Amino acid sequence: MKTFMRMLRELYSGPYQAALVFSFTFVAALTIAVGAWAISTTVNNYLSRAMNERVARDAHLAVTFYDLRLREMSAVVSQLAYDPTIADNLKAAASGDTAARQALETEILNKVRGGMPGESYFVAILDSRGVITAGALLSAGGGQTIATPGGNWGGLPIVRAALAGETILASTEIIPQEYLVNINLDQQAVVALLDTPKAAPQPYDPREGTAGLAIFGAAPIFDPDGQRLGVAIAFHMFNNDFTIVDQIKDAAQIDTVTIFLGDLRVSTNVMTETGERAVGTRLSQEVAEVVLQQGTEYVGEAFVVNQNYITRYEPLRDHTGQVVGVLYVGTPQSSFTQLLNTLTEQIFLVAAITILMTFILATPVSRFITRPLKDLRELVYASRRVIEGDLDARASVTAGGEVGLVAKSFNNMLDALRSTREQLIHSENLASLGQLAAGVAHELNNPLATVLLYSESMLKERAEADPDNKDLRTIVSETKRCKRIVSDLLNFARQNQVVAQPTDIHAIIDELLEIAPRRIKTVKVDFVKDFDPNLPIIEGDPIQLRQVLSNLLINAVEAMPEGGAVTICTRTEPPGMITIEIQDTGVGIPPESLNKLFAPFFTTKPMGKGIGLGLSIVYGIVKMHSGQIRAKSQVNKGTTFTINLPIHLSPSRQDAPENRFPVSNDKKTMIG
């Protein structure tokens, strides 16, 4: 198993086309093999069921034929028992009257001549003691042998039952050797017991080999006054007589039929390896335990003589219901196995040819499938250029499907990487500028405060008409402007903490719009609110967020010197965040300025109208709130700022001092 897994790893680490060919062939082989196995199993089950059904039919026909012979035997003895000639002459013949005995013999021959087939068909009239008074042995070829009077059969159980009862009996009976000697059938009954594989160690009946098994009929004979005179008997012995088994085989188209005395074959058309009838072989012990000992039928596979058969065994019972023999029908399993093997070979031959065709067809198909993978080479070349620092490298997207998706994803990844890199550079620049601004503001704040203090004092001490007052007012005004610049620098440098609390964005916007008319006096601006009524309360710093919204609204108003409209839109999207859009209808921002919009000290306003820190401060506050801000603009049509803020801040963002911009530990800081 380990070797196989190692081979698989080596294969799949090689050329993709070879892996595809192997995969196609392997999947086809596995599927076809499973299908072939399923078909073979289904056919096997079907044939097994069909064979069992056939054997069951054969057994039914054999039992029916056997029962017919029993009824015919019953009819023969019934005719003799009710014949008045026999009743009139029986008592005299039993007393030794030769004429009466001859009359009985003549009547027997007239009644039963040609009545039943069989080479050992014996008919006799017994007196009230069970002694043979008259009888004859008839063969199928028409031969007739008159039996010698004498010989007491009264000890035979079925004869004893007929002498004691009033009903006609017909059953399968065992006739011991001592009875057969009197009528010269003892030699026909002899069957030599042969060693048989899987048979029981000892015979089922100790009389096996010498006794005869026969279809036996017995009917009591009464005179007109109802006095019992004797018994009419008739039987056909199976030992070494194959008439009935061959008739059943030919009439019912059954492969093999056997009649057992106990567990000994006495009549059969099952052949041995030498081509002889298997008379003298014995029943397998497995079957004997079921049929002979338990008295039930046996259905299924069984070992018969020298091979396995699909069989059915029916118990044969005497007039008392005791099991004395077995009726068997069966068909050799080899014929079924040969058919199944031939069919299985054909199935797997077709499967092998199909697998071979799959392998042959898989080669051009895999070549066609792997053709788009050639574009992966360009993807590799592009990745090498990226490793060398060329973030403008792109993979060509010519193939469709998964390869095309990979190329598109690769290009999108490079776009995101370049954007991330630009943001990182921007953040590092802001961090450096923040540190610089903090130092400059600190150094300038005290001198400016001194200048402002003395200039205001001098202005108060001088008279209104003093010609120097104009210069002093200019000094005070410019000093205050410098103070505002320093204040902006400090605000820019000190954005390092979010004091989070529940914040209503709509309330902040409403507050700003309420005071807007008092601050806007030169132009007419319409404010349009498109609020989401289900906008949730978010976690944020309301003071900082007010500064963000105020700055953006002021910028929007200043971008419309001729007046216009400002639309404020809020939405609860994407999931877990809110969106704020502020759109104006102003002059717009040139495309070349959009990428630098949030850079410190960048401004599109006229000199003296701002130093370019407002949007940088907005950017920093939004980032501290784990949000995003972006702008889109069209010249002379207006600008839209879009802010995404999370509804819930992560714990690390709440009430914890944090540098807004990462500062490199290196002594050199990148400033772009």
XYZ file of C-alpha atoms in Angstrom:
672
model
C 0.000 0.000 0.000
C 2.820 2.381 0.867
C 4.529 1.605 -2.446
C 1.300 2.308 -4.320
C 0.799 5.626 -2.518
C 4.406 6.601 -3.258
C 3.870 5.820 -6.943
C 0.727 7.964 -6.942
C 2.581 10.892 -5.380
C 5.360 10.608 -7.947
C 2.830 10.408 -10.763
C 0.843 13.439 -9.665
C 3.999 15.456 -9.115
C 4.937 14.866 -12.761
C 3.395 16.205 -15.984
C -0.227 17.146 -15.633
C -1.209 15.393 -18.868
C 0.167 12.053 -17.639
C -1.733 12.492 -14.377
C -4.924 13.178 -16.339
C -4.483 10.096 -18.531
C -3.895 7.957 -15.456
C -6.866 9.511 -13.648
C -9.231 8.983 -16.585
C -8.100 5.398 -17.004
C -8.177 4.660 -13.278
C -11.670 6.102 -12.800
C -12.939 4.266 -15.878
C -11.296 1.027 -14.760
C -12.717 1.338 -11.256
C -16.204 2.201 -12.516
C -16.222 -0.526 -15.149
C -14.839 -3.091 -12.701
C -17.553 -2.256 -10.175
C -20.163 -2.358 -12.932
C -18.873 -5.686 -14.238
C -18.884 -7.099 -10.718
C -22.432 -5.832 -10.152
C -23.624 -7.306 -13.467
C -21.887 -10.604 -12.779
C -23.375 -10.756 -9.283
C -26.848 -9.909 -10.588
C -26.631 -12.547 -13.300
C -25.288 -15.057 -10.788
C -28.185 -14.377 -8.422
C -30.680 -14.554 -11.280
C -29.291 -17.838 -12.604
C -29.147 -19.294 -9.093
C -32.753 -18.322 -8.531
C -33.723 -19.716 -11.937
C -31.905 -22.991 -11.267
C -33.541 -23.333 -7.847
C -36.933 -22.629 -9.392
C -36.252 -25.219 -12.062
C -35.230 -27.828 -9.498
C -38.336 -26.985 -7.452
C -40.456 -27.542 -10.580
C -38.654 -30.806 -11.268
C -39.264 -31.958 -7.707
C -42.946 -31.094 -7.971
C -43.257 -33.090 -11.199
C -41.345 -36.036 -9.723
C -43.522 -36.112 -6.601
C -46.644 -35.873 -8.763
C -45.467 -38.768 -10.936
C -44.600 -40.813 -7.850
C -47.992 -40.140 -6.271
C -49.627 -41.214 -9.536
C -47.833 -44.556 -9.283
C -49.077 -44.950 -5.701
C -52.660 -44.334 -6.832
C -52.241 -46.833 -9.680
C -50.944 -49.407 -7.190
C -53.949 -48.713 -4.980
C -56.248 -49.210 -7.969
C -54.673 -52.593 -8.810
C -55.174 -54.079 -5.338
C -58.633 -52.521 -5.140
C -59.703 -54.335 -8.326
C -58.438 -57.627 -6.961
C -60.001 -57.156 -3.523
C -63.467 -56.454 -4.919
C -63.383 -59.166 -7.598
C -66.109 -61.783 -6.716
C -64.180 -64.579 -8.423
C -61.272 -64.068 -6.077
C -63.563 -63.922 -3.052
C -65.343 -67.128 -4.129
C -62.155 -69.155 -4.669
C -59.831 -67.777 -1.979
C -60.941 -69.962 0.902
C -60.852 -73.148 -1.199
C -57.469 -72.299 -2.673
C -56.099 -71.656 0.808
C -57.281 -75.174 1.759
C -55.222 -76.683 -1.073
C -57.792 -76.825 -3.890
C -55.691 -76.738 -7.057
C -58.567 -75.724 -9.317
C -59.444 -72.827 -7.041
C -55.807 -71.702 -6.971
C -55.609 -71.840 -10.765
C -58.794 -69.802 -10.964
C -57.166 -67.160 -8.754
C -54.009 -67.111 -10.886
C -56.046 -66.737 -14.080
C -58.058 -63.878 -12.603
C -54.875 -62.123 -11.406
C -53.366 -62.270 -14.893
C -56.568 -61.022 -16.502
C -56.895 -58.087 -14.115
C -53.362 -56.744 -14.079
C -51.934 -57.713 -17.497
C -50.345 -54.496 -18.918
C -51.667 -52.493 -16.016
C -48.344 -51.034 -14.751
C -44.787 -50.867 -16.062
C -41.858 -52.350 -14.192
C -39.530 -55.294 -14.322
C -40.362 -56.512 -10.834
C -44.082 -56.073 -10.634
C -45.435 -58.641 -8.161
C -49.125 -59.343 -7.408
C -50.432 -61.897 -4.910
C -53.506 -63.017 -2.972
C -52.851 -63.819 0.704
C -55.174 -65.788 2.966
C -56.309 -64.563 6.362
C -52.998 -65.639 7.895
C -50.942 -63.715 5.331
C -49.771 -66.802 3.414
C -49.435 -66.517 -0.372
C -52.278 -68.475 -1.954
C -51.739 -67.385 -5.569
C -49.487 -64.861 -7.229
C -47.533 -63.791 -10.292
C -44.420 -61.807 -11.178
C -44.876 -59.671 -14.306
C -42.233 -57.838 -16.300
C -42.553 -54.802 -18.559
C -41.730 -56.958 -21.563
C -44.835 -59.061 -20.974
C -43.184 -61.950 -19.163
C -45.218 -63.774 -16.535
C -44.008 -66.032 -13.745
C -46.480 -67.830 -11.497
C -45.445 -67.613 -7.867
C -45.138 -70.744 -5.781
C -47.797 -70.836 -3.058
C -46.547 -70.573 0.484
C -44.513 -68.081 2.366
C -46.073 -66.112 5.169
C -46.172 -62.311 4.631
C -48.320 -61.663 7.646
C -45.365 -60.259 9.552
C -44.835 -57.440 7.058
C -46.198 -54.299 8.783
C -48.352 -53.094 5.883
C -49.835 -56.597 5.377
C -50.520 -56.878 9.091
C -52.255 -53.483 8.995
C -54.372 -54.537 6.003
C -55.382 -57.797 7.719
C -56.420 -55.836 10.781
C -58.133 -52.949 9.031
C -60.703 -52.233 6.390
C -59.024 -49.586 4.255
C -56.838 -49.872 1.188
C -53.202 -48.959 1.855
C -50.645 -47.627 -0.655
C -47.243 -46.351 0.455
C -43.483 -46.742 0.175
C -42.386 -49.783 2.110
C -39.187 -51.619 2.977
C -39.425 -55.358 2.216
C -36.876 -57.399 4.202
C -34.832 -60.043 2.410
C -36.640 -63.017 4.016
C -39.865 -62.089 2.233
C -38.175 -61.620 -1.114
C -36.527 -65.051 -1.022
C -39.904 -66.775 -1.385
C -40.616 -64.992 -4.672
C -37.053 -65.018 -6.058
C -36.532 -61.224 -5.826
C -33.861 -61.353 -3.153
C -31.000 -61.120 -5.662
C -32.517 -58.060 -7.355
C -32.714 -56.391 -3.966
C -29.015 -56.841 -3.260
C -27.105 -53.546 -3.609
C -23.424 -53.346 -2.710
C -22.638 -50.332 -0.504
C -19.912 -48.165 -2.027
C -17.649 -45.731 -0.214
C -19.081 -42.286 -0.783
C -17.392 -38.985 0.160
C -19.270 -36.925 2.755
C -21.655 -39.785 3.630
C -22.472 -40.671 7.238
C -20.125 -43.199 8.922
C -22.930 -45.778 9.317
C -25.969 -46.554 7.112
C -29.252 -45.005 8.164
C -31.036 -48.407 8.076
C -29.130 -51.623 8.904
C -31.177 -53.493 6.261
C -29.657 -51.391 3.481
C -28.054 -53.558 0.797
C -30.322 -56.604 1.240
C -33.869 -55.302 1.722
C -36.000 -53.934 -1.076
C -37.783 -50.578 -1.350
C -41.097 -50.678 -3.168
C -44.330 -48.930 -3.949
C -46.658 -51.254 -2.056
C -50.422 -51.614 -2.160
C -52.569 -53.782 0.139
C -56.356 -54.193 0.231
C -58.389 -56.474 2.546
C -60.691 -59.081 0.900
C -64.150 -59.813 2.364
C -66.839 -62.330 1.374
C -70.416 -61.175 0.768
C -71.157 -61.693 4.448
C -68.336 -59.363 5.487
C -66.057 -62.116 6.720
C -62.356 -61.310 6.230
C -60.844 -63.758 3.766
C -57.367 -62.343 3.156
C -55.413 -59.526 1.499
C -54.580 -58.555 -2.104
C -51.072 -57.131 -2.414
C -49.038 -55.624 -5.271
C -45.700 -53.879 -5.321
C -43.052 -52.533 -7.643
C -39.529 -52.835 -6.191
C -37.025 -50.065 -7.011
C -33.794 -51.933 -6.276
C -31.786 -52.191 -9.504
C -34.923 -51.272 -11.452
C -34.656 -47.943 -13.246
C -38.019 -47.843 -14.969
C -39.634 -45.180 -12.800
C -36.585 -42.882 -12.437
C -36.060 -42.937 -16.208
C -39.761 -42.345 -16.860
C -39.700 -39.320 -14.540
C -36.543 -38.014 -16.228
C -37.950 -38.390 -19.749
C -41.488 -37.225 -19.023
C -40.559 -34.142 -16.948
C -37.235 -33.302 -18.676
C -35.366 -33.635 -15.382
C -31.590 -34.042 -15.404
C -31.233 -36.633 -12.627
C -33.647 -38.608 -10.427
C -32.802 -40.962 -7.559
C -34.753 -43.134 -5.110
C -33.047 -43.960 -1.799
C -33.714 -46.764 0.665
C -32.660 -44.968 3.806
C -29.511 -43.188 2.628
C -28.631 -45.829 -0.033
C -29.190 -45.276 -3.754
C -31.179 -48.230 -5.034
C -32.503 -46.672 -8.277
C -30.923 -43.710 -10.055
C -29.825 -42.182 -13.318
C -26.953 -40.278 -11.678
C -23.783 -41.538 -13.304
C -20.345 -42.193 -11.867
C -17.107 -41.070 -13.486
C -16.963 -44.411 -15.309
C -20.391 -43.873 -16.872
C -22.257 -46.384 -14.698
C -25.358 -45.735 -12.642
C -24.378 -44.703 -9.110
C -26.356 -47.521 -7.433
C -24.825 -48.328 -4.054
C -23.564 -44.807 -3.312
C -24.986 -43.072 -0.295
C -26.602 -39.791 0.649
C -24.367 -37.044 2.060
C -24.538 -36.738 5.822
C -25.631 -33.095 5.634
C -28.707 -33.983 3.576
C -29.444 -37.155 5.554
C -29.687 -35.208 8.799
C -32.307 -32.900 7.299
C -34.414 -35.330 5.259
C -34.122 -38.666 7.073
C -33.732 -37.549 10.667
C -35.777 -34.330 10.661
C -38.257 -35.467 8.018
C -38.179 -32.203 6.052
C -37.250 -31.405 2.474
C -33.763 -30.235 1.562
C -33.267 -27.539 -1.087
C -29.944 -26.206 -2.294
C -26.440 -27.219 -3.222
C -25.367 -30.712 -2.202
C -22.548 -33.138 -2.909
C -23.866 -36.018 -5.039
C -21.550 -38.985 -5.664
C -18.551 -37.059 -6.971
C -19.625 -33.492 -7.671
C -21.921 -30.722 -6.494
C -25.525 -30.596 -7.669
C -28.333 -28.108 -7.244
C -30.826 -30.408 -5.584
C -34.153 -31.025 -3.918
C -34.786 -34.020 -1.658
C -38.265 -35.154 -0.546
C -38.757 -37.733 2.248
C -40.627 -40.977 1.366
C -42.837 -42.348 4.150
C -44.374 -45.753 4.872
C -48.009 -46.368 5.845
C -47.244 -45.319 9.460
C -45.614 -42.016 8.451
C -42.051 -43.095 9.195
C -39.359 -41.883 6.787
C -37.994 -44.921 4.953
C -36.413 -43.340 1.883
C -35.810 -40.243 -0.201
C -36.887 -39.002 -3.632
C -34.222 -36.804 -5.207
C -34.099 -34.547 -8.271
C -31.159 -32.356 -9.242
C -29.002 -30.833 -11.912
C -25.198 -30.716 -11.963
C -23.834 -27.424 -10.728
C -21.073 -27.677 -13.317
C -23.495 -26.792 -16.116
C -24.609 -23.719 -14.204
C -21.023 -22.833 -13.303
C -19.879 -23.233 -16.896
C -22.629 -20.922 -18.113
C -21.818 -18.387 -15.409
C -18.080 -18.537 -16.119
C -18.659 -18.031 -19.838
C -20.884 -15.043 -19.168
C -18.421 -13.607 -16.632
C -15.558 -13.986 -19.090
C -17.548 -12.108 -21.724
C -18.411 -9.336 -19.271
C -14.831 -8.840 -18.148
C -13.549 -9.075 -21.714
C -15.854 -6.214 -22.676
C -14.712 -4.350 -19.544
C -11.039 -4.820 -20.448
C -11.625 -3.603 -24.014
C -13.518 -0.584 -22.661
C -10.691 0.276 -20.271
C -8.168 -0.005 -23.110
C -10.301 2.277 -25.294
C -10.535 4.735 -22.399
C -6.741 4.820 -22.132
C -6.368 5.348 -25.883
C -8.962 8.148 -25.982
C -7.713 9.760 -22.760
C -4.425 10.797 -24.376
C -5.814 13.254 -26.990
C -8.579 14.382 -24.643
C -6.091 15.178 -21.871
C -3.904 17.026 -24.366
C -6.889 19.179 -25.338
C -7.802 19.787 -21.690
C -4.267 20.768 -20.692
C -3.856 23.188 -23.596
C -5.077 26.185 -21.520
C -2.520 25.297 -18.858
C 0.164 26.669 -21.152
C -1.069 30.087 -20.067
C 0.145 29.196 -16.599
C 3.684 29.662 -17.886
C 2.984 33.340 -18.439
C 1.553 33.415 -14.939
C 4.832 32.004 -13.635
C 6.834 34.568 -15.610
C 4.628 37.369 -14.245
C 5.084 36.102 -10.687
C 8.868 36.148 -11.156
C 8.684 39.783 -12.299
C 6.641 40.603 -9.212
C 9.262 38.925 -7.021
C 11.851 41.174 -8.674
C 9.762 44.219 -7.660
C 7.743 44.929 -10.813
C 4.216 45.395 -9.467
C 3.016 46.465 -12.926
C 3.455 42.914 -14.248
C 0.208 41.239 -15.288
C -0.776 37.793 -16.564
C -2.590 37.630 -19.885
C -6.139 36.292 -19.601
C -6.753 34.297 -22.781
C -8.021 30.991 -21.403
C -11.432 30.437 -19.918
C -12.513 28.287 -17.020
C -10.422 27.800 -13.926
C -7.165 28.860 -15.593
C -8.729 32.159 -16.604
C -10.049 32.606 -13.070
C -6.555 31.984 -11.702
C -5.082 34.590 -14.038
C -7.785 37.116 -13.150
C -7.333 36.418 -9.448
C -3.577 36.840 -9.845
C -4.052 40.222 -11.522
C -6.580 41.282 -8.879
C -4.127 40.216 -6.192
C -1.430 42.396 -7.778
C -3.842 45.338 -7.920
C -4.657 44.845 -4.242
C -0.953 44.442 -3.433
C -0.056 47.662 -5.199
C -2.900 49.476 -3.464
C -1.809 48.065 -0.103
C 1.760 49.094 -0.774
C 0.677 52.628 -1.672
C -1.415 52.790 1.494
C 1.520 51.531 3.532
C 3.818 54.156 2.040
C 1.136 56.743 2.629
C 0.760 55.634 6.256
C 4.508 55.708 6.802
C 4.665 59.182 5.286
C 1.861 60.324 7.534
C 3.600 58.814 10.535
C 6.808 60.630 9.713
C 4.951 63.856 9.052
C 3.001 63.398 12.268
C 6.211 63.149 14.264
C 7.663 66.149 12.414
C 4.472 68.163 12.834
C 4.366 67.447 16.556
C 7.919 68.704 16.981
C 7.443 71.788 14.819
C 4.149 72.698 16.472
C 5.646 72.344 19.920
C 8.621 74.563 19.045
C 6.467 77.221 17.330
C 3.591 77.364 19.768
C 5.421 79.168 22.607
C 7.099 81.872 20.421
C 3.804 82.516 18.653
C 2.033 82.872 21.990
C 4.640 85.421 23.083
C 4.350 87.390 19.838
C 0.551 87.377 20.074
C 0.614 88.451 23.715
C 2.941 91.429 23.165
C 1.292 92.526 19.913
C -2.159 92.554 21.514
C -0.778 94.451 24.546
C 0.871 97.047 22.316
C -2.364 97.419 20.341
C -4.333 98.088 23.511
C -1.817 100.620 24.840
C -1.756 102.767 21.680
C -4.296 105.345 20.733
C -6.894 104.631 18.073
C -5.348 107.107 15.684
C -1.843 105.738 16.026
C -0.510 105.037 12.500
C 1.212 101.845 13.760
C -2.088 100.222 14.754
C -2.624 98.898 11.252
C 0.666 97.038 11.356
C -0.052 95.723 14.837
C -3.458 94.410 13.733
C -1.770 92.673 10.823
C 0.725 91.086 13.226
C -2.110 89.932 15.520
C -4.133 88.529 12.580
C -1.213 86.641 11.039
C -0.085 85.379 14.425
C -3.570 83.974 15.075
C -3.486 82.340 11.625
C -0.164 80.764 12.530
C -1.689 79.584 15.817
C -4.498 77.910 13.873
C -1.945 76.223 11.638
C -0.020 75.064 14.703
C -3.298 73.827 16.219
C -4.045 71.852 13.057
C -0.557 70.401 13.183
C -1.090 69.333 16.789
C -4.487 67.834 15.961
C -2.889 65.983 13.081
C -0.098 64.622 15.287
C -2.192 63.719 18.348
C -4.803 61.436 16.732
C -3.923 58.354 18.722
C -6.947 57.508 20.860
C -10.594 56.584 20.291
C -12.887 57.157 23.260
C -15.626 54.802 22.098
C -19.211 55.198 23.184
C -22.641 54.714 21.587
C -22.814 57.255 18.771
C -25.839 58.359 16.741
C -24.568 59.409 13.315
C -27.919 60.924 12.352
C -27.886 63.120 15.468
C -24.397 64.450 14.628
C -25.433 65.230 11.043
C -28.648 66.939 12.183
C -26.670 69.068 14.648
C -24.193 70.132 11.956
C -26.962 70.939 9.477
C -28.771 73.007 12.107
C -25.839 75.390 12.530
C -24.877 75.364 8.857
C -27.107 78.326 7.810
C -25.442 80.563 10.392
C -22.007 79.712 8.983
C -22.970 79.922 5.311
C -23.972 83.446 4.395
C -22.479 84.102 0.986
C -24.060 81.300 -1.102
C -27.295 79.352 -1.154
C -26.773 75.656 -0.413
C -29.561 73.081 -0.134
C -28.947 70.124 2.175
C -30.772 66.904 1.227
C -30.995 64.035 3.723
C -31.455 60.452 2.535
C -31.282 58.608 5.840
C -31.705 54.881 6.486
C -34.461 54.751 9.150
C -32.977 51.530 10.515
C -29.429 52.832 10.828
C -28.049 51.400 14.100
C -26.198 53.212 16.861
C -22.494 52.510 16.369
C -19.485 52.387 18.660
C -17.218 55.375 18.042
C -15.761 58.624 19.297
C -18.552 61.192 18.730
C -16.162 64.165 18.961
C -13.819 62.776 16.324
C -16.659 61.628 14.062
C -18.246 65.099 14.367
C -14.934 66.571 13.220
C -14.897 64.183 10.222
C -18.435 65.042 9.111
C -17.967 68.768 9.764
C -14.792 68.860 7.690
C -16.424 67.041 4.780
C -19.535 69.269 4.866
C -17.395 72.430 4.935
C -15.341 71.154 2.000
C -18.551 70.365 0.102
C -19.891 73.894 0.651
C -16.583 75.496 -0.299
C -16.548 73.444 -3.501
C -19.769 75.221 -4.615
C -18.929 78.960 -4.829
C -22.074 79.518 -6.905
C -24.269 77.481 -4.583
C -25.751 74.046 -5.109
C -26.933 70.989 -3.211
C -25.296 68.671 -0.712
C -26.842 65.180 -0.337
C -26.111 63.165 2.806
C -27.015 59.474 2.459
C -26.746 56.708 5.085
C -27.112 52.939 4.614
C -26.711 49.825 6.771
C -24.257 48.012 4.532
C -22.045 46.109 4.014
C -22.832 43.517 6.749
C -21.608 44.664 10.154
C -20.953 48.225 8.935
C -22.684 51.466 8.011
C -22.062 53.683 4.985
C -22.144 57.501 4.889
C -22.070 59.343 1.556
C -21.651 63.124 1.222
C -22.204 64.290 -2.347
C -21.933 67.842 -3.657
C -22.612 69.462 -7.014
C -19.456 71.559 -6.965
C -16.527 72.111 -9.255
C -15.110 68.612 -8.728
C -11.539 67.446 -8.337
C -9.176 66.790 -11.246
C -8.269 63.083 -11.714
C -4.582 63.749 -11.128
C -5.399 65.147 -7.671
C -7.612 62.279 -6.449
C -4.699 59.987 -5.541
C -3.111 62.736 -3.424
C -6.317 63.911 -1.790
C -5.575 62.532 1.698
C -1.883 63.394 1.684
C -0.801 65.904 4.360
C -0.366 69.486 3.195
C -2.015 68.779 -0.146
C -4.819 71.202 -0.993
C -6.688 72.413 -4.034
C -7.766 75.618 -2.278
C -6.218 79.049 -3.009
C -3.230 80.189 -0.984
C -4.245 81.236 2.515
C -7.469 79.167 2.494
C -5.957 76.077 4.119
C -2.761 74.132 4.597
C -4.065 70.689 3.434
C -4.395 68.886 6.780
C -8.197 68.629 6.977
C -8.637 65.521 4.855
C -5.503 63.955 6.346
C -7.082 64.321 9.790
C -10.347 62.864 8.417
C -8.429 59.930 6.942
C -6.654 59.262 10.239
C -9.848 59.343 12.312
C -11.635 56.957 9.939
C -8.682 54.568 10.018
C -8.604 54.681 13.843
C -12.250 53.572 13.735
C -11.268 50.577 11.519
C -13.134 52.185 8.643
C -12.534 53.126 5.026
C -12.882 56.418 3.173
C -12.731 56.958 -0.574
C -13.595 59.718 -3.003
C -14.810 59.876 -6.574
C -15.248 63.048 -8.550
C -16.013 64.488 -11.958
C -14.877 67.963 -12.882
C -17.772 70.470 -12.970
C -20.214 67.776 -11.802
C -19.315 67.230 -8.181
C -17.571 65.012 -5.659
C -18.757 62.115 -3.489
C -17.013 61.016 -0.290
C -17.964 57.518 0.952
C -17.187 56.421 4.516
C -17.586 52.844 5.826
C -17.586 52.464 9.628
C -17.978 49.273 11.691
C -21.004 49.060 13.967
C -18.890 47.501 16.714
C -15.246 48.342 17.360
C -12.795 45.645 18.313
C -11.688 45.809 21.986
C -8.189 46.907 20.957
C -9.694 50.064 19.411
C -11.696 51.120 22.463
C -10.301 53.447 25.138
C -6.735 52.410 24.364
C -4.006 54.781 23.194
C -2.790 53.708 19.806
C -0.545 55.266 17.232
C -2.575 56.137 14.211
C 0.353 55.547 11.944
C 2.892 52.744 12.366
C 6.380 54.037 12.954
C 9.266 51.986 11.669
C 11.869 50.870 14.182
C 14.524 51.561 11.601
C 16.444 54.803 11.841
C 15.405 55.554 8.256
C 11.742 56.340 7.607
C 10.334 56.265 4.093
C 8.791 59.560 3.007
C 7.115 59.472 -0.388
